[in-house]
Coordinates of C-alpha atoms in Angstrom, one line a residue:
M30 CA -3.1 -0.1 -8.0
I31 CA -0.8 -3.7 -8.0
D32 CA 1.6 -1.5 -7.3
G33 CA -0.1 0.3 -4.1
I34 CA -1.6 -3.3 -3.0
I35 CA 1.6 -4.6 -3.0
A36 CA 3.2 -2.1 -1.2
T37 CA 0.9 -1.1 1.4
S38 CA 0.5 -5.0 2.0
S39 CA 4.5 -6.1 2.5
Y40 CA 5.0 -2.4 5.0
T41 CA 2.3 -3.2 6.7
Y42 CA 2.5 -6.9 7.2
W43 CA 6.7 -7.5 7.0
Q44 CA 8.8 -5.2 9.1
G45 CA 12.1 -4.4 9.6
R46 CA 15.5 -5.7 7.4
A47 CA 14.0 -8.1 6.0
G48 CA 10.6 -6.4 5.4
D49 CA 12.8 -3.7 3.8
A50 CA 14.9 -6.1 1.4
F51 CA 11.4 -7.2 0.0
N52 CA 10.6 -4.5 -0.8
D53 CA 13.3 -2.6 -2.1
L54 CA 13.1 -5.9 -4.2
V55 CA 9.5 -6.0 -5.3
G56 CA 10.2 -2.1 -6.1
Q57 CA 12.9 -2.8 -9.0
M58 CA 10.6 -5.4 -9.9
V59 CA 7.8 -2.9 -11.4
A60 CA 9.7 -1.4 -14.3
P61 CA 10.7 -4.4 -16.0
A62 CA 8.0 -6.4 -15.5
R63 CA 6.2 -3.9 -16.6
E64 CA 8.5 -3.2 -19.5
V65 CA 7.8 -7.1 -20.1
A66 CA 4.0 -6.6 -20.0
D67 CA 3.9 -3.8 -22.5
F68 CA 5.9 -6.4 -25.1
A69 CA 4.0 -9.6 -24.5
G70 CA 0.6 -8.5 -25.2
P71 CA 1.2 -6.8 -28.0
F72 CA 3.1 -9.9 -29.3
A73 CA 0.2 -12.2 -27.6
E74 CA -1.8 -10.6 -30.4
T75 CA 0.3 -10.7 -33.2
L76 CA 0.6 -14.7 -32.7
H77 CA -3.3 -14.6 -32.5
V78 CA -3.4 -13.3 -35.6
F79 CA -0.5 -15.6 -36.9
A80 CA -2.8 -18.5 -36.2
G81 CA -5.9 -17.3 -37.5
K82 CA -3.2 -17.2 -40.7
V83 CA -1.9 -20.3 -40.8
E84 CA -5.6 -22.2 -40.3
R85 CA -6.8 -20.1 -43.2
M86 CA -3.7 -21.5 -44.9
Q87 CA -4.6 -24.9 -44.2
E88 CA -8.3 -24.3 -44.9
K89 CA -7.1 -22.6 -47.9
F90 CA -4.5 -26.2 -49.2
E91 CA -6.8 -28.7 -47.9
G92 CA -9.4 -27.3 -50.6
F93 CA -6.3 -27.3 -53.4
L94 CA -6.2 -31.1 -52.7
V95 CA -9.5 -31.7 -53.2
H96 CA -10.0 -29.7 -55.9
A97 CA -6.8 -31.5 -57.7
A98 CA -8.4 -34.7 -57.2
D99 CA -11.6 -33.3 -58.3
A100 CA -10.1 -31.9 -61.4
G101 CA -8.1 -35.7 -62.2
L102 CA -4.6 -35.1 -61.0
A103 CA -2.9 -37.8 -58.9
V104 CA -2.9 -36.5 -54.7
A105 CA -0.9 -38.6 -52.6
G106 CA -0.7 -36.9 -49.4
T107 CA -0.5 -33.6 -49.5
T108 CA 1.1 -34.0 -52.9
V109 CA -0.1 -32.9 -56.1
F110 CA 1.3 -34.5 -58.9
A111 CA 2.3 -32.8 -62.1
P112 CA 0.3 -34.7 -65.2
T113 CA 2.7 -36.5 -67.5
W114 CA 1.9 -37.0 -70.9
R115 CA 3.0 -40.7 -72.5
G116 CA 3.0 -40.9 -76.2
P117 CA 3.1 -38.4 -79.6
V118 CA 1.5 -35.6 -79.5
P119 CA -1.9 -35.4 -81.2
Q120 CA -1.1 -33.4 -84.7
S121 CA -5.0 -32.8 -85.0
D122 CA -8.3 -34.0 -83.8
A123 CA -8.6 -36.3 -86.3
D124 CA -5.8 -38.9 -84.3
E125 CA -7.2 -41.4 -81.8
S126 CA -6.0 -39.6 -78.7
W127 CA -6.7 -36.4 -79.0
G128 CA -9.6 -35.9 -76.8
E129 CA -6.8 -38.1 -74.1
W130 CA -4.9 -34.8 -75.1
R131 CA -7.7 -32.3 -74.7
E132 CA -7.8 -33.7 -71.0
Y133 CA -4.3 -33.6 -70.3
Q134 CA -4.3 -30.4 -71.4
K135 CA -7.0 -29.1 -68.9
R136 CA -5.2 -30.9 -66.2
L137 CA -2.1 -29.3 -66.4
R138 CA -3.8 -26.0 -66.9
E139 CA -5.3 -27.2 -62.9
Y140 CA -1.9 -28.4 -61.7
D141 CA 0.0 -25.1 -63.0
R142 CA -3.2 -22.6 -61.8
I143 CA -2.5 -24.4 -58.4
Q144 CA 1.0 -24.2 -58.1
N145 CA 1.0 -20.4 -58.8
D146 CA -1.9 -20.1 -55.8
V147 CA 0.1 -22.2 -53.5
V148 CA 3.7 -20.5 -54.3
L149 CA 1.4 -17.3 -53.8
W150 CA 0.3 -17.8 -50.9
H151 CA 3.4 -19.0 -49.4
G152 CA 4.9 -15.3 -50.8
D153 CA 2.5 -13.3 -48.9
H154 CA 2.7 -15.7 -45.4
K155 CA 6.0 -14.6 -45.8
A156 CA 5.8 -11.5 -46.2
W157 CA 3.6 -11.2 -43.2
I158 CA 5.7 -13.3 -41.0
Y159 CA 8.7 -10.5 -41.6
T160 CA 6.6 -7.4 -41.6
N161 CA 5.5 -8.4 -38.5
L162 CA 7.2 -11.2 -36.4
V163 CA 11.1 -10.6 -37.4
G164 CA 9.4 -6.6 -37.7
Y165 CA 8.1 -6.8 -34.1
A166 CA 11.4 -8.7 -32.5
A167 CA 13.8 -6.0 -34.4
G168 CA 11.8 -3.3 -32.2
L169 CA 12.6 -5.1 -29.4
P170 CA 15.5 -4.0 -26.6
A171 CA 18.7 -5.2 -26.3
E172 CA 18.5 -6.3 -22.5
S173 CA 15.8 -8.3 -22.3
Q174 CA 13.4 -7.3 -19.3
A175 CA 12.4 -10.9 -18.5
Q176 CA 16.7 -11.6 -18.1
E177 CA 16.7 -8.4 -15.5
L178 CA 13.6 -9.6 -13.3
N179 CA 14.8 -13.5 -13.4
D180 CA 18.8 -11.5 -12.5
L181 CA 16.4 -9.8 -9.6
I182 CA 14.7 -12.6 -8.5
R183 CA 17.8 -14.6 -7.8
S184 CA 19.8 -12.3 -6.5

């Protein structure tokens, strides 16, 4: 419909060599413009999904930081530090440091769990990017329709 409106309007109101040149140029631009729109729409949807994934990932990682602090792990900014143990490892529950050792072991398990979750989230995120963004880009035509439009406009 837009093509018809442009053609009708330009042919009706702009005649002669200039009008013919304009109509020829517009006619040449329609197909590349459609092809750009055909790629841009799905790509915009993919980026919208990607943005949602990043927001969920950010919320999840903020939750990891809160959980780490609640579990007694050292947190500075966006970094969670592994717990450390100083001194000899207690050999039995009769050692006076046994309770501290058990607490250290709990913090270490929480640290390992959080670290594993972060690695899994990053792996899933990277796989999604490869499948959806890199895969999408691989399907784009070799010659850019946007460049063709730009060349037509400048000519």
